[in-house]
């Protein structure tokens, strides 16, 4: 090959690669997998790293990853002699096979723990949730059993959180720290219920954590966690938890009613800096549920009250319309004795018990003409016959303001439950703050569902889907490292980052950072068997600043032996 001068759009690839090197990503992956080191040209850890860089930099489907690396400085990223051809879809597929055989969720957690250690994040609270991903086509397993006798991932129909019941799906369960770092993730069958998922997930979490981490852990999840069976399981595992008490428990209504009756609210105002943020107040209680004592926090939100008021108004109108139509039909029915009319009224009132209205029905007697049995015009001397008929009449139908107000109060409150009884370890206010932090998991799910990420999956076996799902979570981990480190440094800055769109940010998202880094170009000159690398002079100052905030300088793009500026 002759001399070459290339201009490559390298974007954030080298910075992301450095972050992965910090946590020994490739080494940890390779140590966790069983693979033939003599026959593999590149290690599976290197190929999985390549997948992650592609996901974060461009998001191509597997069969286009090779094309992505044809325009990257591959030797600089992965070592001398590496070529783009080594990242073809077959080679990447084999790396996913290795990952699947080693049990993907078990391989992932040591990588996440390494990242948390590097970022100095201590484990205390985990937000746990599931989401679904719709898939197309048919998926045929390569084998009947998975690693360690675990069943093959079932791509099937189930409750769709994407509102696509017409499509088959898979589920992803994930545990995320308040800093939005995913600690544990596992792909689940498409018909997995959140109620059963929690306990299975907790068993895997226990396996992944040390005894010390487990004793300090607070497991936060949505109301699907709270069932009689799960409460028993949480007690058996000696796991502290925080969740929302479902309204299906009678205790929910009892505590809400008690809170409104006593009125000992603690006003705390807003929990966010948003102008339209909700105003909160709460009342704490301790009582028994299913044979054990728990702490409860009845929380009132003015925003929830406004939202529920609209729903309640619709319910009032719907009930009024239904009662009015049903009563109108009842009033047209004649009865030939008062007793029949009374029985009909009682049956109606029993069947149509108004929740939000009050109505009163009376019985009136009237004389009405008897219909002639013979056809034709009546004779002059023929007298008209009458009879006494009893009809049910509506005397009043009006809203029940007391019941509507009571219902609105119940709807505008929710109840938190925890078994961490020591308030010094979890104060009442922190219960609410921890619960509202559930958005940490939801934010990461939203990122996965963006078009450039999850829509790129084009794999036809459940085994590889399961492996690739965890690779996407690995991408979220590196994304989270970049976001966390830059945000942490920005807390000590007086000047915001000015990113694309003239956005002035002190707490930029990983997405905004990656978009800004996309403009990095590299000039590569290959001459006489040597390769020289140069950065153009027009790289923006904010782009350089991001690299610096992440712990490096721009020399990481041209030299393997420079660039680290922070421990």
XYZ file of C-alpha atoms in Angstrom, residues 72-496:
425
model
C -12.152 4.767 12.132
C -8.526 4.638 13.275
C -8.847 0.926 14.048
C -5.193 0.204 14.854
C -5.072 3.090 17.290
C -8.235 1.893 19.041
C -7.528 -1.836 19.153
C -3.854 -2.413 18.452
C -1.400 -2.749 15.587
C -2.507 -5.044 12.783
C -6.224 -4.810 13.609
C -8.494 -4.337 10.593
C -12.140 -3.411 10.127
C -12.750 -6.854 8.590
C -12.224 -8.406 12.032
C -15.484 -6.744 13.118
C -17.735 -8.398 10.536
C -21.148 -9.647 11.656
C -20.015 -13.298 11.930
C -17.113 -12.425 14.217
C -19.291 -10.189 16.382
C -21.956 -12.887 16.509
C -19.408 -15.386 17.832
C -18.418 -12.905 20.553
C -22.086 -12.695 21.560
C -22.210 -16.498 21.672
C -19.258 -16.536 24.076
C -21.009 -13.928 26.215
C -24.253 -15.896 26.281
C -22.501 -19.131 27.283
C -20.950 -17.347 30.283
C -24.366 -16.008 31.471
C -24.544 -12.335 30.412
C -25.815 -10.826 33.676
C -23.005 -12.501 35.625
C -20.398 -11.136 33.211
C -21.825 -7.613 33.414
C -21.865 -6.985 37.174
C -18.043 -7.137 37.755
C -17.644 -4.558 34.987
C -20.208 -2.294 36.676
C -18.579 -2.695 40.088
C -15.217 -1.772 38.547
C -16.777 1.397 37.101
C -18.347 2.328 40.450
C -15.000 1.835 42.167
C -13.255 4.034 39.599
C -15.912 6.749 40.055
C -15.792 6.424 43.863
C -19.506 5.599 44.026
C -20.541 3.667 47.135
C -23.456 1.253 46.997
C -26.426 2.209 49.181
C -29.597 2.678 47.153
C -30.690 0.879 44.008
C -33.651 1.806 41.807
C -35.093 -1.292 40.170
C -37.532 -1.539 37.285
C -38.399 -3.375 34.080
C -39.278 -2.323 30.570
C -40.331 -4.130 27.412
C -38.927 -4.036 23.890
C -41.058 -5.004 20.914
C -39.414 -7.215 18.300
C -40.309 -8.361 14.804
C -40.077 -11.747 13.129
C -39.556 -15.283 14.386
C -36.813 -16.240 16.813
C -35.535 -19.817 16.949
C -33.253 -20.964 19.805
C -29.951 -22.591 18.833
C -30.255 -25.025 21.752
C -32.788 -26.245 24.317
C -30.953 -25.150 27.433
C -28.972 -22.127 28.440
C -25.919 -21.760 30.638
C -26.246 -23.355 34.065
C -29.567 -24.890 33.041
C -31.217 -21.467 32.721
C -34.005 -21.490 30.207
C -33.610 -19.882 26.796
C -35.012 -16.370 26.600
C -38.630 -16.563 25.444
C -39.536 -13.988 22.793
C -43.298 -13.911 23.204
C -46.327 -11.733 23.813
C -46.977 -10.180 27.196
C -48.079 -6.920 28.785
C -46.518 -4.310 26.494
C -45.195 -1.171 28.162
C -44.700 0.174 24.637
C -48.440 -0.275 23.953
C -47.759 -2.750 21.137
C -49.731 -5.884 22.129
C -49.661 -6.968 18.471
C -45.902 -7.652 18.633
C -43.790 -10.172 20.472
C -41.423 -8.740 23.028
C -38.603 -9.236 25.498
C -38.190 -7.654 28.923
C -35.195 -5.997 30.555
C -34.845 -5.765 34.317
C -32.268 -3.337 35.635
C -30.908 -2.012 38.945
C -29.546 1.541 38.743
C -27.723 3.652 41.346
C -28.916 7.233 42.065
C -25.961 8.307 39.885
C -27.639 6.427 36.987
C -25.010 3.702 36.825
C -26.611 0.304 36.001
C -25.308 -2.249 38.518
C -27.234 -5.338 37.485
C -29.240 -6.121 34.362
C -30.921 -9.216 33.006
C -32.969 -9.932 29.924
C -36.296 -11.609 30.774
C -39.031 -13.506 28.950
C -41.545 -11.357 27.112
C -44.397 -12.428 29.406
C -42.569 -11.896 32.716
C -44.753 -10.232 35.366
C -43.212 -7.488 37.503
C -44.565 -9.143 40.678
C -42.629 -12.373 40.096
C -39.653 -10.625 38.493
C -38.683 -8.757 41.638
C -37.914 -11.813 43.760
C -35.990 -13.579 40.996
C -34.000 -10.400 40.412
C -33.296 -10.041 44.129
C -31.850 -13.576 44.222
C -29.425 -12.670 41.429
C -28.561 -9.388 43.118
C -27.747 -11.252 46.321
C -25.429 -13.532 44.371
C -23.615 -10.555 42.825
C -23.044 -8.517 46.021
C -20.914 -9.016 49.100
C -22.495 -9.525 52.519
C -21.465 -5.996 53.533
C -22.978 -4.392 50.430
C -26.157 -6.407 50.984
C -26.526 -5.229 54.591
C -26.241 -1.568 53.520
C -28.505 -1.875 50.481
C -31.920 -0.218 50.138
C -33.871 -1.859 47.311
C -36.364 0.560 45.752
C -38.986 -0.605 43.263
C -42.518 0.259 42.177
C -45.694 -1.098 43.768
C -45.409 -4.475 42.000
C -42.844 -5.352 44.671
C -45.448 -5.253 47.452
C -47.415 -8.476 47.620
C -47.848 -10.950 50.460
C -45.478 -13.430 48.829
C -42.853 -10.773 48.110
C -43.038 -9.338 51.628
C -42.322 -12.840 52.929
C -39.424 -13.173 50.490
C -37.934 -9.805 51.452
C -38.035 -10.834 55.111
C -36.352 -14.153 54.304
C -33.583 -12.370 52.365
C -33.215 -9.733 55.118
C -33.311 -7.006 52.480
C -34.285 -3.418 53.252
C -36.751 -2.104 50.696
C -38.740 0.986 49.777
C -41.819 0.941 47.583
C -45.341 2.273 47.113
C -48.203 0.502 48.854
C -50.716 -0.675 46.223
C -54.299 0.539 46.618
C -55.384 -3.107 46.478
C -54.489 -3.350 50.177
C -57.334 -2.145 52.403
C -54.683 -0.537 54.605
C -54.059 1.997 51.841
C -57.516 3.543 52.114
C -57.427 3.312 55.905
C -54.141 5.203 56.223
C -55.141 7.857 53.714
C -58.435 8.461 55.504
C -56.629 8.612 58.857
C -54.093 11.117 57.509
C -56.789 13.463 56.222
C -58.745 13.133 59.455
C -55.756 13.889 61.688
C -54.304 16.542 59.377
C -50.794 16.448 60.867
C -49.113 17.233 57.564
C -45.430 18.132 57.302
C -45.060 20.631 54.454
C -41.826 20.246 52.487
C -42.581 22.241 49.332
C -40.866 21.320 46.072
C -38.276 18.609 45.574
C -37.128 20.013 42.236
C -36.081 23.425 40.922
C -38.755 23.373 38.207
C -41.189 26.282 38.269
C -44.132 23.940 37.890
C -42.714 21.339 40.286
C -45.100 19.575 42.644
C -45.587 20.740 46.230
C -45.422 17.882 48.733
C -46.490 17.203 52.301
C -46.529 13.988 54.266
C -47.563 12.174 57.452
C -45.613 9.214 58.895
C -47.203 6.114 60.446
C -46.080 2.778 61.812
C -48.449 -0.180 61.694
C -48.746 -3.848 60.893
C -49.222 -5.409 57.465
C -49.374 -9.163 56.860
C -48.034 -9.884 60.336
C -45.025 -7.499 60.250
C -44.546 -3.891 61.311
C -43.530 -1.355 58.666
C -43.064 2.382 58.330
C -45.528 4.176 56.064
C -45.483 7.671 54.623
C -48.761 9.133 53.366
C -47.744 11.714 50.760
C -49.935 14.417 49.239
C -48.952 16.050 45.948
C -50.753 19.142 44.660
C -49.847 18.223 41.065
C -51.236 14.737 41.534
C -54.365 16.346 42.966
C -54.794 18.526 39.861
C -54.244 15.546 37.573
C -56.683 13.355 39.481
C -59.264 16.167 39.674
C -59.607 16.056 35.881
C -59.985 12.299 35.943
C -62.499 12.501 38.777
C -64.533 15.120 36.908
C -64.720 12.755 33.956
C -65.815 9.945 36.283
C -68.557 12.174 37.738
C -69.878 13.024 34.284
C -69.741 9.395 33.183
C -71.639 8.196 36.253
C -74.248 10.947 35.872
C -74.836 10.035 32.238
C -75.162 6.341 33.078
C -77.585 6.946 35.971
C -79.678 9.403 33.985
C -80.067 6.979 31.079
C -80.812 3.989 33.324
C -83.352 5.892 35.430
C -85.066 7.234 32.323
C -85.541 3.683 31.066
C -86.822 2.544 34.470
C -89.369 5.381 34.624
C -90.999 4.266 31.361
C -91.890 0.850 32.790
C -95.488 0.568 34.135
C -96.368 -1.670 37.090
C -99.839 -2.950 37.889
C -99.351 -3.086 41.637
C -97.429 -0.979 44.108
C -95.525 -3.982 45.472
C -94.063 -4.759 42.021
C -92.950 -1.151 41.649
C -91.317 -1.213 45.069
C -89.443 -4.421 44.265
C -88.260 -2.944 40.984
C -87.048 0.211 42.718
C -85.163 -1.777 45.354
C -83.567 -3.989 42.709
C -82.509 -0.911 40.705
C -81.016 0.819 43.745
C -79.115 -2.352 44.649
C -77.725 -2.694 41.129
C -77.009 1.009 40.548
C -75.239 2.087 43.711
C -74.023 5.603 42.976
C -70.506 6.379 44.189
C -70.369 10.070 43.331
C -74.083 10.978 43.215
C -77.212 10.885 45.308
C -80.606 10.136 43.788
C -84.140 9.549 45.100
C -86.863 7.572 43.394
C -90.555 7.744 44.304
C -93.555 5.675 43.232
C -96.613 7.464 41.865
C -100.030 6.078 40.953
C -101.901 7.331 37.886
C -105.113 6.404 36.064
C -104.361 5.365 32.509
C -106.513 4.171 29.608
C -106.712 0.424 29.062
C -105.840 -0.577 25.545
C -108.866 -2.036 23.680
C -108.644 -5.743 22.940
C -110.815 -5.426 19.763
C -109.713 -3.789 16.537
C -111.579 -1.003 14.793
C -113.301 2.234 15.820
C -115.078 2.096 19.201
C -118.905 2.504 19.256
C -120.445 5.719 20.597
C -122.012 4.025 23.583
C -118.774 2.123 24.407
C -117.120 3.522 27.567
C -113.332 3.831 27.858
C -111.821 1.651 30.519
C -109.073 2.898 32.886
C -106.803 1.260 35.428
C -104.436 2.343 38.187
C -100.802 2.144 37.045
C -97.753 2.599 39.257
C -94.627 4.223 37.877
C -91.222 4.982 39.342
C -90.345 8.681 39.130
C -87.101 10.547 39.638
C -87.330 13.115 42.393
C -83.681 14.201 42.497
C -80.286 13.352 41.032
C -77.347 15.426 42.224
C -73.632 15.160 42.892
C -72.404 14.032 46.297
C -69.895 16.760 47.173
C -68.665 15.067 50.348
C -67.926 11.788 48.565
C -66.294 13.601 45.630
C -64.058 15.540 48.015
C -63.191 12.351 49.923
C -62.411 10.532 46.701
C -60.200 13.390 45.465
C -58.264 13.380 48.716
C -57.587 9.670 48.397
C -56.600 9.990 44.742
C -54.192 12.890 45.381
C -52.213 10.917 47.953
C -49.983 7.865 47.732
C -48.328 5.751 50.419
C -44.705 4.688 50.708
C -43.708 1.590 52.659
C -40.345 0.496 54.043
C -39.025 -2.079 56.479
C -36.040 0.117 57.398
C -37.360 1.110 60.813
C -34.355 3.155 61.962
C -35.169 6.740 61.020
C -31.554 7.788 61.517
C -30.657 5.581 58.522
C -33.697 6.621 56.478
C -35.468 9.805 57.647
C -39.072 10.369 56.566
C -38.130 13.009 54.007
C -35.458 10.750 52.534
C -38.092 8.083 51.968
C -39.826 10.430 49.537
C -36.581 11.636 47.950
C -35.394 8.074 47.385
C -38.704 7.061 45.863
C -38.754 10.045 43.502
C -35.271 9.003 42.371
C -36.919 6.123 40.492
C -36.478 8.296 37.399
C -32.835 7.175 37.375
C -33.912 3.799 35.966
C -36.626 5.282 33.769
C -34.148 7.726 32.214
C -31.847 4.895 31.218
C -34.744 2.931 29.741
C -35.725 5.939 27.631
C -32.174 6.181 26.337
C -32.185 2.507 25.320
C -35.425 2.990 23.431
C -34.028 5.795 21.289
C -33.867 4.933 17.601
C -30.083 4.868 17.268
C -29.788 2.242 19.976
C -32.366 -0.477 20.406
C -33.895 -0.223 16.930
C -30.547 -1.368 15.532
C -31.044 -4.955 16.795
C -31.214 -7.337 13.835
C -30.542 -10.747 15.394
C -32.591 -13.897 14.891
C -31.780 -16.105 17.894
C -32.932 -15.571 21.517
C -29.423 -16.390 22.763
C -27.827 -13.538 20.840
C -30.691 -11.183 21.722
C -30.033 -11.886 25.402
C -26.300 -11.285 24.992
C -26.736 -8.150 22.894
C -29.256 -6.764 25.392
C -26.550 -6.824 28.051
C -24.090 -5.258 25.596
C -26.502 -2.335 25.302
C -26.513 -2.058 29.093
C -22.701 -2.063 28.997
C -22.977 0.867 26.586
C -25.231 2.605 29.115
C -22.550 2.044 31.746
C -19.848 3.799 29.695
C -22.338 6.519 28.766
C -23.065 6.934 32.485
C -19.365 7.140 33.351
C -18.861 10.010 30.908
C -21.974 11.836 32.095
C -21.197 11.385 35.801
C -17.569 12.459 35.564
C -18.313 15.598 33.528
C -21.201 16.588 35.792
C -19.091 16.060 38.899
C -16.384 18.349 37.500
C -18.954 20.932 36.393
C -20.058 21.376 40.015
C -16.738 23.128 40.593
C -16.966 25.273 37.437
C -18.166 28.857 37.308
C -18.831 28.842 33.577
C -21.363 26.492 31.940
